[in-house]
């Protein structure tokens, strides 16, 4: 595992990878969320590298230019999990420490359930266990917080509206720019990166297919309780994820579990990178 990984393949698709840190360090795989790429981890990874860890962050399906199949069926959860499993196999097939944020967290949960032999530990950030999320939708404000997921099912209109909002950055200070920034809860650097990587980079339509594949239920792939050591991290100022999901998550982990709450919004890897790195390192080192 000393060779640097720049790409890997699965299902005839080619995925870009950022492989950094000590080449002989313990590998930590980082799965990004929407609407971001592997570069969302750029504020976090230096803190992991200084602890001696190697980080492997892929641009996931729809985000990598070489991995943009057409049609929402190609973005069902089993396909996303298959990509992560293929990445770990490419690294040598030994179990890795898996970290996910937002949609990356959902993929991480499902990977740990479907392929427990490939995951040594799991750290989920912002998005709770899938069943905890479902339960929180009927017992808290979660459904209202994520109503945008329903709107994203409409063809093409979300692409047009999101692109318009991010491109309003050309007129910084304009009402459209302020509104787009307010809705996204991103800082200026993040906002610009999303525009370059997702909107201008052509990934937006494919990234939205992750949401459009949600109704394609795969009954046999319901996420079971997780047996690997797990930490779930939630931000107390997260406007997208309710506290209830974080509270319920412990019920779906049979292995060692720790819940962490940070004074942060949804974008924890960028807002609280040092604190998150400490939490990840604690999980990797088996500190419960």
XYZ file of C-alpha atoms in Angstrom:
288
model
C 0.000 0.000 0.000
C 2.955 2.319 -0.431
C 2.065 3.323 -3.994
C -0.030 6.441 -4.351
C -3.500 5.918 -5.726
C -4.746 8.487 -8.251
C -7.652 6.539 -9.756
C -9.552 3.288 -9.374
C -12.160 1.576 -11.513
C -15.508 -0.097 -10.925
C -18.430 -0.942 -13.227
C -16.399 0.326 -16.163
C -16.101 3.762 -14.513
C -12.935 5.595 -13.493
C -12.854 7.483 -10.196
C -10.371 10.196 -9.242
C -8.699 9.917 -5.847
C -6.685 12.226 -3.588
C -4.198 10.026 -1.710
C -2.117 12.040 0.763
C -0.259 11.876 4.050
C 2.415 9.365 5.078
C 2.447 6.604 2.462
C 2.998 3.970 5.157
C 0.388 5.415 7.499
C -2.774 3.662 8.606
C -5.310 4.348 5.820
C -8.444 6.365 6.453
C -10.964 6.518 3.593
C -12.957 9.758 3.417
C -16.305 9.901 1.576
C -17.584 13.373 0.675
C -21.173 14.569 0.555
C -23.405 16.789 -1.599
C -22.649 19.147 -3.284
C -18.931 18.687 -2.765
C -15.965 16.598 -3.899
C -12.927 15.073 -2.218
C -11.611 18.615 -1.774
C -14.101 19.126 1.043
C -11.581 17.326 3.261
C -8.703 19.746 2.567
C -9.022 21.519 5.930
C -9.245 18.254 7.865
C -6.564 16.063 6.321
C -3.506 18.034 7.546
C -4.561 17.274 11.130
C -4.773 13.551 10.307
C -1.472 13.579 8.416
C 0.373 15.098 11.349
C -0.890 12.185 13.439
C 0.659 9.784 10.917
C -2.448 8.729 9.016
C -2.741 8.264 5.286
C -5.955 9.662 3.796
C -7.668 8.394 0.647
C -10.501 10.609 -0.594
C -12.307 9.640 -3.812
C -14.529 11.785 -5.998
C -17.582 9.569 -5.931
C -19.980 8.428 -8.655
C -21.288 11.379 -10.635
C -18.564 13.671 -9.309
C -15.551 12.124 -11.078
C -15.647 13.097 -14.786
C -14.899 9.480 -15.703
C -17.707 8.109 -13.533
C -20.909 9.799 -14.692
C -23.351 7.162 -15.937
C -26.704 8.386 -17.197
C -29.972 7.631 -15.434
C -30.860 7.578 -11.767
C -30.782 3.771 -11.528
C -26.995 3.912 -11.720
C -26.957 5.938 -8.472
C -28.875 3.546 -6.211
C -27.204 2.837 -2.883
C -25.978 -0.632 -3.821
C -23.980 0.911 -6.690
C -22.474 3.567 -4.414
C -21.517 0.935 -1.863
C -20.001 -1.158 -4.649
C -17.754 1.771 -5.564
C -16.494 2.093 -1.999
C -15.889 -1.641 -1.725
C -13.956 -1.543 -5.004
C -11.792 1.299 -3.680
C -10.950 -0.661 -0.529
C -10.161 -3.763 -2.597
C -7.891 -1.634 -4.799
C -6.044 -0.529 -1.674
C -5.305 -4.156 -0.905
C -8.541 -5.471 0.545
C -7.547 -4.998 4.179
C -10.216 -3.337 6.331
C -9.940 0.440 6.540
C -11.100 3.177 8.849
C -14.079 4.696 7.040
C -15.294 8.279 7.462
C -18.262 9.841 5.686
C -19.983 13.201 5.709
C -23.527 13.953 4.500
C -24.279 11.546 1.600
C -20.838 10.077 2.180
C -22.023 9.161 5.658
C -25.037 7.328 4.215
C -22.706 5.365 1.921
C -20.373 4.627 4.832
C -23.211 3.245 6.965
C -24.379 1.012 4.114
C -20.842 -0.151 3.341
C -20.232 -1.120 6.969
C -23.504 -3.086 6.939
C -22.961 -4.825 3.608
C -19.201 -5.400 3.888
C -18.252 -5.451 7.587
C -15.041 -7.281 6.737
C -13.798 -4.225 4.820
C -14.401 -1.709 7.620
C -12.325 -1.539 10.811
C -14.088 1.484 12.258
C -16.770 3.904 11.124
C -17.038 7.628 11.793
C -20.232 9.167 10.436
C -20.519 12.935 10.284
C -23.850 14.814 10.269
C -26.050 12.080 8.751
C -27.145 9.358 11.216
C -27.818 5.673 10.675
C -30.441 5.315 7.895
C -33.092 3.806 10.160
C -32.476 6.481 12.783
C -32.991 9.056 10.024
C -36.283 7.444 8.947
C -37.559 7.335 12.516
C -36.545 10.941 13.106
C -38.667 11.968 10.116
C -41.809 10.916 11.987
C -40.768 11.970 15.483
C -39.061 15.350 14.994
C -38.646 18.260 12.601
C -36.470 16.155 10.284
C -38.996 15.835 7.472
C -39.332 19.603 7.211
C -35.563 20.058 7.328
C -35.077 17.767 4.333
C -38.122 18.638 2.250
C -35.691 19.760 -0.446
C -35.113 16.051 -1.145
C -38.666 15.902 -2.512
C -38.088 18.992 -4.642
C -34.921 17.436 -6.054
C -37.068 14.710 -7.651
C -38.321 17.232 -10.246
C -36.343 16.847 -13.494
C -33.924 19.615 -14.487
C -35.551 22.480 -12.546
C -33.333 21.968 -9.448
C -30.250 22.039 -11.679
C -31.323 25.372 -13.157
C -32.151 26.961 -9.804
C -29.019 25.733 -8.018
C -26.757 26.788 -10.884
C -28.370 30.215 -10.943
C -27.833 30.615 -7.217
C -24.158 29.687 -7.313
C -23.439 31.729 -10.410
C -24.896 34.743 -8.643
C -21.500 34.804 -6.924
C -20.438 36.946 -9.873
C -22.463 39.674 -8.238
C -21.265 39.273 -4.653
C -23.444 41.334 -2.377
C -26.460 41.146 -4.655
C -29.750 39.888 -3.147
C -29.447 36.664 -5.167
C -25.909 36.067 -3.918
C -26.861 36.689 -0.301
C -29.881 34.393 -0.597
C -27.818 31.604 -2.163
C -25.172 31.892 0.561
C -27.835 31.888 3.269
C -29.519 28.763 1.940
C -26.270 26.857 1.455
C -24.735 27.810 4.820
C -21.346 27.643 3.042
C -18.527 30.118 3.618
C -17.010 32.078 0.728
C -14.286 29.518 -0.026
C -16.699 26.587 0.024
C -19.231 28.496 -2.071
C -16.629 29.210 -4.754
C -15.368 25.630 -4.721
C -18.859 24.218 -5.208
C -19.411 26.549 -8.120
C -16.141 25.503 -9.797
C -16.229 21.785 -9.043
C -19.946 21.023 -9.187
C -21.791 23.678 -11.183
C -19.167 24.713 -13.733
C -17.523 21.275 -13.601
C -20.650 19.565 -14.911
C -21.315 17.325 -11.905
C -24.558 18.889 -10.659
C -27.050 16.814 -12.657
C -25.302 13.563 -11.746
C -24.962 14.542 -8.098
C -28.713 15.176 -7.941
C -29.268 11.673 -9.278
C -28.238 10.411 -5.834
C -31.463 11.955 -4.520
C -33.493 10.798 -7.518
C -32.411 7.220 -6.887
C -33.790 7.295 -3.331
C -37.273 6.062 -4.383
C -35.633 3.007 -5.980
C -36.016 0.977 -2.811
C -33.887 -2.151 -2.527
C -35.719 -4.177 0.157
C -32.974 -6.764 0.545
C -30.423 -4.050 1.233
C -32.018 -2.538 4.332
C -29.201 -1.292 6.538
C -28.805 -3.595 9.494
C -27.320 -2.760 12.874
C -23.620 -2.001 12.624
C -21.169 -4.199 14.479
C -17.935 -2.308 13.859
C -16.731 0.326 16.366
C -18.591 3.513 15.450
C -18.668 7.205 16.262
C -21.411 9.549 15.100
C -20.745 13.296 15.028
C -23.536 15.884 14.874
C -23.444 19.681 14.798
C -25.766 21.458 17.220
C -26.403 24.210 14.644
C -27.125 21.852 11.756
C -30.233 23.142 9.956
C -30.495 20.012 7.793
C -30.183 17.230 10.381
C -32.282 17.146 13.552
C -30.915 16.107 16.942
C -33.352 13.186 17.096
C -31.532 11.192 14.420
C -28.247 11.551 16.285
C -29.913 10.417 19.507
C -31.473 7.332 17.876
C -28.308 6.223 16.118
C -26.902 4.406 19.165
C -29.797 1.937 18.895
C -28.437 0.740 15.539
C -24.853 0.017 16.573
C -24.078 -3.234 18.347
C -20.339 -2.607 18.545
C -18.597 0.051 20.629
C -20.347 3.379 20.049
C -19.709 7.001 20.864
C -21.890 10.008 20.041
C -20.268 13.425 19.729
C -21.935 16.836 19.475
C -19.961 19.836 18.259
C -20.907 23.499 18.229
C -21.083 23.503 14.445
C -23.403 23.714 11.469
C -23.751 21.014 8.807
C -20.294 21.442 7.250
C -18.325 20.022 10.195
C -15.201 18.865 8.265
C -14.546 22.449 7.222
C -15.945 24.328 10.201
C -14.373 22.183 12.940
C -11.521 20.264 11.266
C -9.206 20.065 14.284
C -11.933 18.811 16.612
C -13.187 16.313 14.037
C -9.666 15.003 13.446
C -9.322 14.374 17.190
C -12.625 12.475 17.210
C -11.620 10.379 14.196
C -8.232 9.582 15.735
C -9.910 8.540 18.974
C -12.146 6.108 17.095
C -9.219 4.754 15.062
C -7.274 4.194 18.283
C -10.207 2.444 19.920
C -10.949 5.115 22.515
C -14.635 4.806 23.444
